[in-house]
Amino acid sequence: MAISISVVVLLAIVVVVLIRGGSVRPWHALACAAFGFFLASTGAAPFITNAISGVTGWVSTF
């Protein structure tokens, strides 16, 4: 049985764990989120989406 999880949810969990562990401060996490938000509206967004899809497709073959 394969369980799929959204990349957004997975990254949110990672950020929460890093904040709670003290590795990343909340302001740093907000800056990274804002950067990702604005990056999604640039011309690089399709390339990033295709790259992530390729990596997840490659990982799912294992």
Short mmCIF file of N, CA and C in Angstrom, two decimals:
data_model
loop_
_atom_site.label_atom_id
_atom_site.label_comp_id
_atom_site.label_asym_id
_atom_site.label_seq_id
_atom_site.Cartn_x
_atom_site.Cartn_y
_atom_site.Cartn_z
N MET A 1 0.85 -1.18 0.00
CA MET A 1 0.00 0.00 0.00
C MET A 1 0.90 1.24 0.00
N ALA A 2 0.74 2.04 -0.99
CA ALA A 2 1.54 3.26 -1.10
C ALA A 2 0.78 4.43 -0.49
N ILE A 3 1.47 5.18 0.31
CA ILE A 3 0.87 6.37 0.92
C ILE A 3 1.54 7.58 0.29
N SER A 4 0.74 8.44 -0.30
CA SER A 4 1.32 9.65 -0.89
C SER A 4 1.08 10.82 0.06
N ILE A 5 2.09 11.66 0.16
CA ILE A 5 1.99 12.82 1.02
C ILE A 5 2.42 14.03 0.20
N SER A 6 1.74 15.10 0.36
CA SER A 6 2.04 16.31 -0.37
C SER A 6 3.42 16.83 0.03
N VAL A 7 4.14 17.34 -0.95
CA VAL A 7 5.45 17.91 -0.66
C VAL A 7 5.32 19.10 0.28
N VAL A 8 4.25 19.85 0.15
CA VAL A 8 4.04 21.00 1.02
C VAL A 8 3.87 20.55 2.47
N VAL A 9 3.11 19.51 2.68
CA VAL A 9 2.91 18.99 4.04
C VAL A 9 4.22 18.45 4.59
N LEU A 10 4.96 17.73 3.77
CA LEU A 10 6.25 17.19 4.20
C LEU A 10 7.22 18.31 4.58
N LEU A 11 7.31 19.35 3.76
CA LEU A 11 8.19 20.47 4.07
C LEU A 11 7.72 21.24 5.30
N ALA A 12 6.42 21.34 5.49
CA ALA A 12 5.89 22.01 6.69
C ALA A 12 6.30 21.24 7.95
N ILE A 13 6.25 19.93 7.88
CA ILE A 13 6.66 19.10 9.02
C ILE A 13 8.14 19.31 9.31
N VAL A 14 8.95 19.34 8.25
CA VAL A 14 10.38 19.56 8.43
C VAL A 14 10.66 20.91 9.08
N VAL A 15 9.96 21.95 8.62
CA VAL A 15 10.15 23.29 9.19
C VAL A 15 9.75 23.32 10.66
N VAL A 16 8.64 22.70 11.00
CA VAL A 16 8.20 22.67 12.40
C VAL A 16 9.22 21.95 13.27
N VAL A 17 9.75 20.83 12.79
CA VAL A 17 10.75 20.09 13.55
C VAL A 17 12.01 20.93 13.73
N LEU A 18 12.44 21.62 12.67
CA LEU A 18 13.64 22.46 12.78
C LEU A 18 13.43 23.64 13.72
N ILE A 19 12.25 24.24 13.69
CA ILE A 19 11.97 25.35 14.61
C ILE A 19 11.95 24.85 16.05
N ARG A 20 11.28 23.73 16.28
CA ARG A 20 11.21 23.20 17.65
C ARG A 20 12.57 22.76 18.15
N GLY A 21 13.42 22.27 17.25
CA GLY A 21 14.75 21.83 17.64
C GLY A 21 15.73 22.97 17.84
N GLY A 22 15.33 24.17 17.47
CA GLY A 22 16.20 25.33 17.65
C GLY A 22 17.16 25.56 16.50
N SER A 23 17.06 24.77 15.44
CA SER A 23 17.96 24.94 14.30
C SER A 23 17.57 26.14 13.44
N VAL A 24 16.28 26.44 13.38
CA VAL A 24 15.78 27.54 12.56
C VAL A 24 14.86 28.39 13.44
N ARG A 25 15.07 29.67 13.40
CA ARG A 25 14.21 30.58 14.13
C ARG A 25 12.94 30.86 13.31
N PRO A 26 11.84 31.19 13.97
CA PRO A 26 10.60 31.46 13.23
C PRO A 26 10.74 32.53 12.16
N TRP A 27 11.52 33.59 12.42
CA TRP A 27 11.69 34.63 11.41
C TRP A 27 12.41 34.10 10.18
N HIS A 28 13.37 33.20 10.39
CA HIS A 28 14.07 32.60 9.26
C HIS A 28 13.11 31.74 8.43
N ALA A 29 12.26 31.00 9.11
CA ALA A 29 11.29 30.16 8.41
C ALA A 29 10.30 31.02 7.62
N LEU A 30 9.87 32.14 8.19
CA LEU A 30 8.98 33.04 7.47
C LEU A 30 9.66 33.64 6.25
N ALA A 31 10.94 33.98 6.37
CA ALA A 31 11.68 34.53 5.24
C ALA A 31 11.79 33.48 4.13
N CYS A 32 12.05 32.24 4.49
CA CYS A 32 12.12 31.16 3.50
C CYS A 32 10.77 30.93 2.85
N ALA A 33 9.70 31.00 3.62
CA ALA A 33 8.36 30.82 3.06
C ALA A 33 8.03 31.94 2.09
N ALA A 34 8.39 33.17 2.44
CA ALA A 34 8.15 34.30 1.55
C ALA A 34 8.97 34.16 0.27
N PHE A 35 10.20 33.71 0.40
CA PHE A 35 11.04 33.48 -0.77
C PHE A 35 10.41 32.44 -1.69
N GLY A 36 9.92 31.35 -1.13
CA GLY A 36 9.27 30.31 -1.93
C GLY A 36 8.00 30.81 -2.59
N PHE A 37 7.26 31.63 -1.87
CA PHE A 37 6.03 32.19 -2.42
C PHE A 37 6.32 33.05 -3.63
N PHE A 38 7.31 33.93 -3.51
CA PHE A 38 7.65 34.81 -4.63
C PHE A 38 8.37 34.06 -5.75
N LEU A 39 9.14 33.04 -5.41
CA LEU A 39 9.80 32.23 -6.42
C LEU A 39 8.79 31.49 -7.29
N ALA A 40 7.66 31.13 -6.70
CA ALA A 40 6.62 30.41 -7.44
C ALA A 40 5.99 31.27 -8.52
N SER A 41 6.13 32.57 -8.44
CA SER A 41 5.54 33.44 -9.46
C SER A 41 6.55 33.85 -10.52
N THR A 42 7.75 33.28 -10.51
CA THR A 42 8.76 33.62 -11.50
C THR A 42 8.77 32.59 -12.62
N GLY A 43 9.62 32.80 -13.59
CA GLY A 43 9.75 31.87 -14.70
C GLY A 43 10.44 30.57 -14.31
N ALA A 44 11.04 30.53 -13.14
CA ALA A 44 11.73 29.31 -12.68
C ALA A 44 10.77 28.27 -12.12
N ALA A 45 9.53 28.65 -11.86
CA ALA A 45 8.57 27.74 -11.23
C ALA A 45 8.33 26.47 -12.04
N PRO A 46 8.12 26.53 -13.36
CA PRO A 46 7.92 25.27 -14.11
C PRO A 46 9.13 24.34 -14.06
N PHE A 47 10.33 24.91 -14.11
CA PHE A 47 11.54 24.08 -14.03
C PHE A 47 11.63 23.38 -12.68
N ILE A 48 11.36 24.13 -11.62
CA ILE A 48 11.43 23.55 -10.27
C ILE A 48 10.37 22.46 -10.11
N THR A 49 9.16 22.71 -10.60
CA THR A 49 8.09 21.72 -10.52
C THR A 49 8.46 20.46 -11.29
N ASN A 50 9.01 20.62 -12.48
CA ASN A 50 9.41 19.45 -13.28
C ASN A 50 10.55 18.69 -12.61
N ALA A 51 11.49 19.40 -12.01
CA ALA A 51 12.60 18.75 -11.33
C ALA A 51 12.12 17.95 -10.13
N ILE A 52 11.22 18.54 -9.35
CA ILE A 52 10.69 17.82 -8.18
C ILE A 52 9.87 16.62 -8.62
N SER A 53 9.10 16.77 -9.68
CA SER A 53 8.32 15.64 -10.20
C SER A 53 9.23 14.52 -10.68
N GLY A 54 10.31 14.89 -11.33
CA GLY A 54 11.27 13.88 -11.78
C GLY A 54 11.92 13.14 -10.64
N VAL A 55 12.31 13.87 -9.60
CA VAL A 55 12.95 13.23 -8.45
C VAL A 55 11.96 12.32 -7.73
N THR A 56 10.73 12.79 -7.53
CA THR A 56 9.75 11.94 -6.83
C THR A 56 9.39 10.73 -7.68
N GLY A 57 9.35 10.88 -8.99
CA GLY A 57 9.10 9.72 -9.85
C GLY A 57 10.24 8.72 -9.78
N TRP A 58 11.47 9.25 -9.72
CA TRP A 58 12.64 8.37 -9.61
C TRP A 58 12.66 7.66 -8.26
N VAL A 59 12.35 8.37 -7.18
CA VAL A 59 12.35 7.78 -5.83
C VAL A 59 11.23 6.74 -5.71
N SER A 60 10.11 6.97 -6.35
CA SER A 60 8.98 6.03 -6.22
C SER A 60 9.24 4.69 -6.92
N THR A 61 10.26 4.64 -7.77
CA THR A 61 10.57 3.36 -8.42
C THR A 61 11.27 2.40 -7.48
N PHE A 62 11.77 2.91 -6.36
CA PHE A 62 12.47 2.03 -5.41
C PHE A 62 11.53 1.30 -4.54
#
